[in-house]
Amino acid sequence: MIWNPTKECMSRDQMHSLQSKRLQKLVTYVYHNVPFYRNKMQQMDVAPEDIQSIDDIVKLPFTTKQDLRDNYPYGLQAAPASEIVRVHASSGTTGNPTIVGYTRKDLAVWSEVMARCLTAYGVTRDDTFSVSYGYGLFTGGLGAHYGVENLGATVIPTSTGNTEKHIRLIRDLNISGIACTPSYALYLAESLEKMGLKREDISLRIGAFGAEPWTENMRKEIEERLGLKAYNLYGLSEIMGPGVSYECSEQNGSHICEDHFYPEIINPETLEQLPYGEQGELVFTTLTKEGLPLLRYRTKDLCTLMEGQCACGRTSVRMGRIVGRSDDMLIIRGINVFPSQVESVILEMQEFEPQYMLVVDRVNNLDTLQVQVEVRRDFFSDDIGRMLNMKKRLADRLKSVLSISADVKLMEPSSIERSQGKGKHVIDKRILK
C-alpha cells in the first residue's frame, strides 16, 4: 500500500524539478526572515538568485546543533509568533533545549509524512494503534498520534509507564499496532510473559520502532516475542520529528520523504558532499518547513544513501541503518544525552572533582545510566547521611538537566582512571550487533 503515489513514486526528473522549486522558495524565505541565514549567506557571497536548482545546495551554509543553541530560543524561527501553533523541544548539551516551532502547515506536512510511514507498514483504517512514545515536549508521541489519526486508524495514546495496564489494553482492545522504542518493546514482551500471557493472546501485528539505536538481532527478538512485524521509523526534532524516513515491506533501507526533507551525505571532516553508496554524515534541508526551516542541518548520524526504484514501487532515495555518530551524543531511552551535560552539572557543585564516568547499559531490555563521580577530599567522609544527601542533590540536578533519571555512584578521590590523551568519559555496555 502507498499513501501518496504521486509524491512517493514520481520519476527522478520530476522529483529533481520539485526539489529545485522548493529550495529556491526556501532560500528566499529564510534570507528575508532569518537574520542568521542572511548573514551567513552574505559572508559566503551568496544571494537567493544564485540558487537555481537543487544542485546548487552545495553553495549554501551548513547548520549545526550549536547554531540552534547559540540562537536560543527563537533566533532561527522564520514564521512570526502569531503563526506558530505548537512548540516542541529537545535537549542540548548546555541544558538549554532546542526549541522547534510549528505552523499549521508544518503540522499538516508532519501528519502527511507519518501517514506515508504507517501505510508502508501496512496500517489501515481498520487498525487500532497504540502510541507508546512519550507525549509532551518530545516529538515522538504527538508526531505518531496525528499520523495515525490522519490515516484514519484508531489511536490509543498510551504513552509510557504502567506497562501492565498497557498490556491489558493491548489484549482487551485488540490493539494491532504499536509505536515505541525498541527497548520498550522488549520490556513489554518480558512483562507480557511475567503476566502469564503468550503472544497468541494479543493481536499485535505491526510495530513502528525508533528514537534509539537498534539492531537486526533486536528486530528478530521483538518479532518473535510479540508476534508482529517490526519496522524502522526515523526522525529528529530539528527537522520535523518521526516521519522523516520509513521502511517498507521490502525493508531494504528507509524511504526518505525527500519532497519535504532533502538528504545529503557529507564527509564530516572535509564537509565535502559524497556520492550515493558512500558512508558519511547525514545532512537534511527542510524544503517546506515554515516555523523552523533549516538549511543543510548536520544530523551527526552516520549512514549511506541508496537510489533506485524499490520493489515496493517507491522511487524515493533510501537511507541505510545508522551505524554511529560523528559526535559523542548518546541516545538513552529515546533521550539525547551528552557527556558535557553531565560535566556542566558536576562543575556547578563544589563537592565534586571534574572526574566522572558515564556507564550505559541495558538491563531487562531498558537502557540504564550510571554516573560515577569523584568526591573532593574535603567533602568525602564516613558520614553516611551526608554522603546520601550529596548523592541525592546531584541525582536531582542531573534529572532536571538530562530529563531522565541516573544512578549516581560517589567515588573516592583519585579512583577514576586518568588519561594522558583524550579523556574517556563513556562506557557503553549495550551490545549492538
Coordinates of C-alpha atoms in Angstrom, one line a residue:
M1 CA 0.0 0.0 0.0
I2 CA 1.2 3.5 -0.8
W3 CA -0.4 6.6 0.9
N4 CA 0.6 9.2 -1.7
P5 CA 1.7 7.6 -5.0
T6 CA 2.1 11.0 -6.7
K7 CA 4.9 12.0 -4.4
E8 CA 6.3 8.6 -3.3
C9 CA 6.5 7.2 -6.8
M10 CA 7.3 10.2 -9.0
S11 CA 10.2 10.0 -11.5
R12 CA 13.6 11.2 -10.5
D13 CA 13.3 14.1 -13.0
Q14 CA 10.0 15.2 -11.5
M15 CA 11.5 15.0 -8.0
H16 CA 14.5 17.0 -9.1
S17 CA 12.3 19.7 -10.5
L18 CA 10.1 19.8 -7.4
Q19 CA 13.0 19.9 -5.1
S20 CA 14.6 22.7 -7.1
K21 CA 11.5 24.9 -7.0
R22 CA 11.1 24.3 -3.3
L23 CA 14.7 25.0 -2.5
Q24 CA 14.5 28.3 -4.4
K25 CA 11.5 29.3 -2.4
L26 CA 13.0 28.2 0.9
V27 CA 16.2 30.1 0.4
T28 CA 14.4 33.3 -0.4
Y29 CA 12.2 32.8 2.6
V30 CA 15.0 32.3 5.1
Y31 CA 17.1 35.0 3.6
H32 CA 14.4 37.6 4.3
N33 CA 13.1 36.2 7.6
V34 CA 16.1 34.7 9.4
P35 CA 19.0 37.2 10.1
F36 CA 21.3 34.3 10.9
Y37 CA 21.0 32.8 7.4
R38 CA 21.1 36.2 5.7
N39 CA 24.4 37.0 7.5
K40 CA 25.8 33.5 6.7
M41 CA 24.9 33.8 3.0
Q42 CA 26.3 37.3 2.7
Q43 CA 29.5 36.2 4.3
M44 CA 29.7 33.5 1.6
D45 CA 28.7 36.0 -1.1
V46 CA 25.6 34.0 -2.0
A47 CA 22.3 35.6 -2.9
P48 CA 18.9 33.9 -3.3
E49 CA 19.1 34.3 -7.1
D50 CA 22.3 32.2 -7.1
I51 CA 20.2 29.1 -6.2
Q52 CA 18.6 27.9 -9.5
S53 CA 18.3 24.2 -8.8
I54 CA 18.7 21.6 -6.0
D55 CA 22.2 21.0 -7.3
D56 CA 23.2 24.5 -6.1
I57 CA 22.5 23.4 -2.5
V58 CA 26.3 23.0 -2.1
K59 CA 26.6 26.8 -2.2
L60 CA 24.6 27.1 1.0
P61 CA 25.8 27.2 4.6
F62 CA 25.5 24.2 7.0
T63 CA 23.5 24.5 10.2
T64 CA 24.6 22.7 13.4
K65 CA 23.1 22.0 16.8
Q66 CA 25.4 24.6 18.2
D67 CA 23.8 27.2 15.9
L68 CA 20.4 26.3 17.4
R69 CA 21.8 26.7 20.9
D70 CA 23.5 30.0 20.1
N71 CA 20.2 31.4 18.8
Y72 CA 18.1 30.1 21.7
P73 CA 15.2 30.3 22.0
Y74 CA 13.6 31.7 18.8
G75 CA 16.6 33.1 16.8
L76 CA 16.2 30.7 13.9
Q77 CA 12.4 30.9 13.7
A78 CA 11.2 32.2 10.4
A79 CA 7.5 32.5 10.9
P80 CA 6.0 35.2 13.2
A81 CA 4.9 34.2 16.6
S82 CA 1.2 34.7 15.5
E83 CA 1.6 31.8 13.1
I84 CA 3.3 29.3 15.5
V85 CA 0.6 26.9 16.8
R86 CA 2.8 24.4 18.6
V87 CA 6.3 24.2 20.1
H88 CA 8.3 21.1 20.8
A89 CA 11.8 20.9 22.3
S90 CA 14.7 18.5 22.5
S91 CA 17.7 18.6 24.9
G92 CA 21.0 20.2 24.3
T93 CA 24.5 20.0 25.8
T94 CA 24.2 23.2 27.8
G95 CA 20.8 22.3 29.4
N96 CA 19.0 24.7 27.1
P97 CA 16.5 22.8 24.9
T98 CA 16.3 23.1 21.2
I99 CA 13.1 25.0 20.6
V100 CA 11.1 24.0 17.4
G101 CA 8.0 25.9 16.4
Y102 CA 5.4 24.6 14.0
T103 CA 2.9 26.4 11.9
R104 CA -0.4 24.8 10.9
K105 CA 1.1 23.9 7.5
D106 CA 4.1 22.3 9.3
L107 CA 1.7 20.1 11.3
A108 CA -0.2 19.1 8.2
V109 CA 3.0 18.1 6.5
W110 CA 4.0 16.1 9.6
S111 CA 0.7 14.3 9.6
E112 CA 1.1 13.6 5.9
V113 CA 4.6 12.0 6.2
M114 CA 3.6 10.0 9.2
A115 CA 0.6 8.6 7.2
R116 CA 3.1 7.6 4.5
C117 CA 5.2 5.7 7.1
L118 CA 2.2 3.9 8.7
T119 CA 0.7 2.9 5.3
A120 CA 4.1 1.5 4.3
Y121 CA 4.0 -0.7 7.4
G122 CA 0.6 -2.0 6.4
V123 CA -1.6 0.1 8.8
T124 CA -5.1 0.7 7.6
R125 CA -8.3 2.4 8.8
D126 CA -9.3 -0.9 10.4
D127 CA -6.3 -0.9 12.8
T128 CA -6.2 0.2 16.4
F129 CA -2.8 1.7 17.1
S130 CA -1.1 2.3 20.5
V131 CA 1.3 5.3 20.5
S132 CA 3.7 4.5 23.3
Y133 CA 6.3 7.2 22.8
G134 CA 6.4 9.9 25.4
Y135 CA 3.9 12.7 24.9
G136 CA 4.8 16.3 25.7
L137 CA 7.8 18.3 24.5
F138 CA 9.3 15.1 23.0
T139 CA 8.1 14.9 19.3
G140 CA 7.5 11.1 19.3
G141 CA 4.1 10.9 20.9
L142 CA 2.2 13.6 19.2
G143 CA 4.0 13.1 15.9
A144 CA 2.9 9.5 15.6
H145 CA -0.5 10.3 17.2
Y146 CA -1.6 12.7 14.4
G147 CA -0.2 10.4 11.7
V148 CA -2.5 7.6 12.9
E149 CA -5.5 9.9 13.0
N150 CA -4.7 11.3 9.6
L151 CA -4.6 7.8 8.1
G152 CA -8.0 7.1 9.7
A153 CA -6.9 4.3 12.1
T154 CA -7.9 4.4 15.8
V155 CA -5.2 5.8 18.1
I156 CA -4.7 4.8 21.7
P157 CA -2.5 7.5 23.4
T158 CA -0.9 5.1 25.9
S159 CA 2.4 7.0 26.3
T160 CA 4.9 5.3 28.6
G161 CA 4.6 3.8 32.1
N162 CA 2.1 1.4 33.7
T163 CA 3.1 -1.4 31.5
E164 CA 0.6 -4.0 33.0
K165 CA -2.3 -1.7 32.2
H166 CA -0.9 -1.2 28.7
I167 CA -0.7 -4.9 28.1
R168 CA -4.3 -5.4 29.3
L169 CA -5.4 -2.7 26.8
I170 CA -3.4 -4.4 24.0
R171 CA -5.3 -7.6 24.8
D172 CA -8.8 -6.3 25.5
L173 CA -8.9 -3.6 22.8
N174 CA -7.4 -5.9 20.1
I175 CA -4.7 -3.3 19.5
S176 CA -2.9 -4.3 16.3
G177 CA -0.1 -1.8 16.0
I178 CA 2.3 -0.1 18.4
A179 CA 4.8 2.8 18.1
C180 CA 7.6 2.9 20.8
T181 CA 11.3 2.5 21.3
P182 CA 12.6 -1.0 20.5
S183 CA 13.9 -1.4 24.1
Y184 CA 10.4 -0.7 25.4
A185 CA 9.0 -3.3 23.0
L186 CA 11.4 -5.9 24.5
Y187 CA 10.4 -4.8 28.0
L188 CA 6.7 -5.1 27.0
A189 CA 7.4 -8.7 25.8
E190 CA 9.1 -9.6 29.1
S191 CA 6.2 -8.1 31.1
L192 CA 3.7 -10.0 28.9
E193 CA 5.4 -13.3 29.8
K194 CA 5.6 -12.4 33.5
M195 CA 1.8 -11.9 33.5
G196 CA 1.4 -15.4 32.2
L197 CA 0.3 -14.3 28.7
K198 CA 1.6 -15.5 25.3
R199 CA 2.0 -13.7 22.1
E200 CA -1.1 -15.6 20.8
D201 CA -3.2 -13.9 23.5
I202 CA -2.7 -10.5 21.8
S203 CA -3.3 -9.2 18.3
L204 CA -0.2 -7.1 17.6
R205 CA 0.9 -7.4 14.0
I206 CA 2.8 -4.1 13.3
G207 CA 5.5 -2.3 15.3
A208 CA 7.0 1.2 14.4
F209 CA 10.2 1.5 16.3
G210 CA 12.7 4.3 16.6
A211 CA 14.1 7.1 18.8
E212 CA 17.2 5.0 19.7
P213 CA 19.7 2.7 18.0
W214 CA 18.6 -0.9 17.4
T215 CA 19.8 -3.9 15.5
E216 CA 18.7 -6.7 13.3
N217 CA 19.0 -9.1 16.2
M218 CA 16.8 -6.9 18.3
R219 CA 14.3 -6.8 15.4
K220 CA 14.2 -10.6 15.3
E221 CA 13.7 -10.9 19.0
I222 CA 10.9 -8.3 19.1
E223 CA 9.1 -10.0 16.2
E224 CA 9.5 -13.5 17.8
R225 CA 8.3 -12.5 21.3
L226 CA 5.5 -10.2 20.3
G227 CA 4.4 -11.9 17.1
L228 CA 4.5 -8.7 14.9
K229 CA 6.4 -7.3 12.0
A230 CA 8.9 -4.7 13.2
Y231 CA 9.7 -1.6 11.1
N232 CA 12.2 1.2 11.5
L233 CA 10.9 4.8 11.9
Y234 CA 13.4 7.6 11.7
G235 CA 13.2 11.3 12.5
L236 CA 14.6 14.1 14.6
S237 CA 13.0 17.1 16.3
E238 CA 15.0 19.7 14.5
I239 CA 13.9 18.5 11.1
M240 CA 10.3 17.6 12.0
G241 CA 10.1 14.6 14.4
P242 CA 9.2 11.0 13.5
G243 CA 8.3 10.5 9.8
V244 CA 11.4 11.8 8.0
S245 CA 12.0 8.3 6.7
Y246 CA 10.5 4.8 7.0
E247 CA 10.9 1.2 6.0
C248 CA 8.5 -0.5 3.6
S249 CA 7.7 -4.2 3.3
E250 CA 11.0 -4.8 1.5
Q251 CA 13.0 -3.5 4.5
N252 CA 15.9 -2.6 2.2
G253 CA 16.7 0.8 3.6
S254 CA 14.3 3.6 4.8
H255 CA 12.5 5.7 2.2
I256 CA 13.1 9.4 2.8
C257 CA 10.2 11.9 2.3
E258 CA 12.5 13.8 0.1
D259 CA 9.9 16.1 -1.3
H260 CA 10.0 17.7 2.1
F261 CA 13.4 16.7 3.5
Y262 CA 16.3 16.8 1.1
P263 CA 19.1 14.4 2.1
E264 CA 22.9 14.6 1.6
I265 CA 25.8 12.6 2.8
I266 CA 29.0 14.6 3.6
N267 CA 32.5 13.8 4.8
P268 CA 32.3 15.0 8.4
E269 CA 35.9 16.2 8.3
T270 CA 36.1 18.0 5.0
L271 CA 32.3 18.7 4.7
E272 CA 32.5 17.6 1.0
Q273 CA 29.3 16.1 -0.4
L274 CA 29.7 12.3 -1.0
P275 CA 28.1 10.2 -3.7
Y276 CA 25.4 7.6 -3.2
G277 CA 26.7 4.4 -1.6
E278 CA 29.5 6.1 0.4
Q279 CA 29.2 6.3 4.2
G280 CA 29.3 9.7 5.8
E281 CA 27.3 12.1 7.9
L282 CA 23.6 12.6 7.0
V283 CA 22.5 16.2 6.3
F284 CA 18.9 17.4 5.8
T285 CA 17.4 20.6 4.3
T286 CA 13.7 21.2 5.2
L287 CA 12.3 22.1 1.8
T288 CA 8.8 23.1 3.0
K289 CA 9.1 23.9 6.7
E290 CA 7.7 27.3 7.8
G291 CA 8.3 27.6 11.5
L292 CA 11.9 26.5 11.8
P293 CA 13.3 25.9 8.3
L294 CA 16.9 24.6 8.3
L295 CA 19.5 24.7 5.6
R296 CA 21.8 21.7 5.4
Y297 CA 21.4 20.6 9.0
R298 CA 24.1 18.3 10.2
T299 CA 22.4 15.4 12.0
K300 CA 25.7 13.8 13.1
D301 CA 24.2 10.4 12.1
L302 CA 26.5 8.2 10.0
C303 CA 24.9 6.2 7.2
T304 CA 24.7 5.7 3.4
L305 CA 22.1 6.8 0.8
M306 CA 20.7 4.5 -1.8
E307 CA 18.9 5.4 -5.0
G308 CA 17.0 3.3 -7.5
Q309 CA 13.4 2.2 -7.5
C310 CA 12.4 -0.2 -4.7
A311 CA 10.5 -3.4 -5.3
C312 CA 7.6 -1.8 -3.4
G313 CA 7.2 0.8 -6.2
R314 CA 8.5 3.8 -4.4
T315 CA 11.2 5.8 -6.2
S316 CA 12.5 7.9 -3.2
V317 CA 16.1 7.8 -2.1
R318 CA 16.6 5.4 0.8
M319 CA 18.9 5.7 3.8
G320 CA 20.7 2.7 5.3
R321 CA 20.8 1.9 9.0
I322 CA 22.5 4.5 11.3
V323 CA 25.9 2.9 12.0
G324 CA 27.1 5.5 14.5
R325 CA 27.5 9.2 15.2
S326 CA 30.2 11.8 14.4
D327 CA 29.9 13.3 17.8
D328 CA 29.7 11.9 21.4
M329 CA 25.9 12.1 21.8
L330 CA 24.2 9.1 23.5
I331 CA 20.6 8.1 23.0
I332 CA 19.3 6.7 26.2
R333 CA 15.6 5.7 26.4
G334 CA 14.9 7.9 23.4
I335 CA 16.5 11.0 25.0
N336 CA 19.6 12.7 23.7
V337 CA 22.3 12.8 26.4
F338 CA 25.7 14.5 26.1
P339 CA 28.7 13.8 28.5
S340 CA 29.2 17.6 28.5
Q341 CA 25.7 18.0 30.1
V342 CA 26.8 15.8 33.0
E343 CA 30.1 17.7 33.2
S344 CA 28.4 21.0 33.4
V345 CA 26.3 19.8 36.3
I346 CA 29.3 18.4 38.2
L347 CA 31.3 21.6 37.7
E348 CA 28.4 23.6 39.3
M349 CA 28.8 21.7 42.5
Q350 CA 31.9 22.3 44.7
E351 CA 31.7 18.9 46.3
F352 CA 32.9 17.1 43.2
E353 CA 36.1 16.8 41.1
P354 CA 35.7 17.2 37.4
Q355 CA 36.4 13.4 37.1
Y356 CA 33.5 11.3 36.0
M357 CA 32.4 8.3 34.0
L358 CA 29.1 7.5 32.4
V359 CA 28.2 3.8 32.3
V360 CA 25.4 3.0 29.9
D361 CA 23.9 -0.5 30.0
R362 CA 20.7 -2.3 29.0
V363 CA 19.1 -4.2 31.9
N364 CA 15.8 -6.1 31.5
N365 CA 15.7 -4.6 28.0
L366 CA 15.7 -1.0 29.2
D367 CA 18.6 1.4 29.0
T368 CA 20.3 2.4 32.3
L369 CA 22.6 5.3 33.1
Q370 CA 25.1 5.3 36.0
V371 CA 27.1 8.5 36.7
Q372 CA 30.3 7.8 38.6
V373 CA 31.8 10.9 40.1
E374 CA 34.7 11.6 42.4
V375 CA 34.1 13.4 45.6
R376 CA 36.7 16.1 46.6
R377 CA 38.8 15.1 49.6
D378 CA 37.4 17.9 51.7
F379 CA 33.9 16.6 51.3
F380 CA 34.5 12.8 51.3
S381 CA 33.6 11.3 54.7
D382 CA 32.2 8.3 56.6
D383 CA 29.1 10.3 57.4
I384 CA 26.5 8.2 55.5
G385 CA 23.7 10.7 55.9
R386 CA 25.9 13.5 54.5
M387 CA 27.0 11.3 51.5
L388 CA 23.5 10.2 50.7
N389 CA 22.3 13.9 50.8
M390 CA 25.2 14.8 48.4
K391 CA 24.2 11.9 46.1
K392 CA 20.5 12.9 46.1
R393 CA 21.2 16.5 45.2
L394 CA 23.4 15.5 42.3
A395 CA 20.8 12.9 41.1
D396 CA 18.0 15.5 41.3
R397 CA 20.1 18.1 39.4
L398 CA 21.0 15.6 36.7
K399 CA 17.4 14.5 36.2
S400 CA 16.5 18.2 35.8
V401 CA 19.1 18.7 33.1
L402 CA 19.0 15.3 31.3
S403 CA 15.3 14.7 31.6
I404 CA 16.0 11.1 32.6
S405 CA 17.0 9.5 35.9
A406 CA 20.6 8.5 36.5
D407 CA 22.0 6.2 39.2
V408 CA 24.7 8.3 40.9
K409 CA 27.7 6.4 42.4
L410 CA 30.0 8.5 44.5
M411 CA 33.7 7.6 44.1
E412 CA 36.7 8.0 46.4
P413 CA 39.2 10.7 45.4
S414 CA 41.6 9.7 42.6
S415 CA 39.7 6.4 42.0
I416 CA 38.7 7.1 38.4
E417 CA 41.4 6.3 35.8
R418 CA 43.1 9.3 34.3
S419 CA 44.1 9.6 30.7
Q420 CA 47.1 11.4 29.2
G421 CA 45.4 11.8 25.9
K422 CA 41.7 12.5 25.2
G423 CA 39.7 11.8 28.3
K424 CA 37.3 8.9 28.2
H425 CA 34.0 9.6 29.9
V426 CA 31.7 6.9 28.5
I427 CA 31.4 3.2 28.8
D428 CA 28.6 1.9 26.7
K429 CA 27.9 -1.7 27.6
R430 CA 24.9 -2.1 25.3
I431 CA 25.6 -4.8 22.8
L432 CA 24.5 -3.6 19.3
K433 CA 25.3 -6.4 16.8

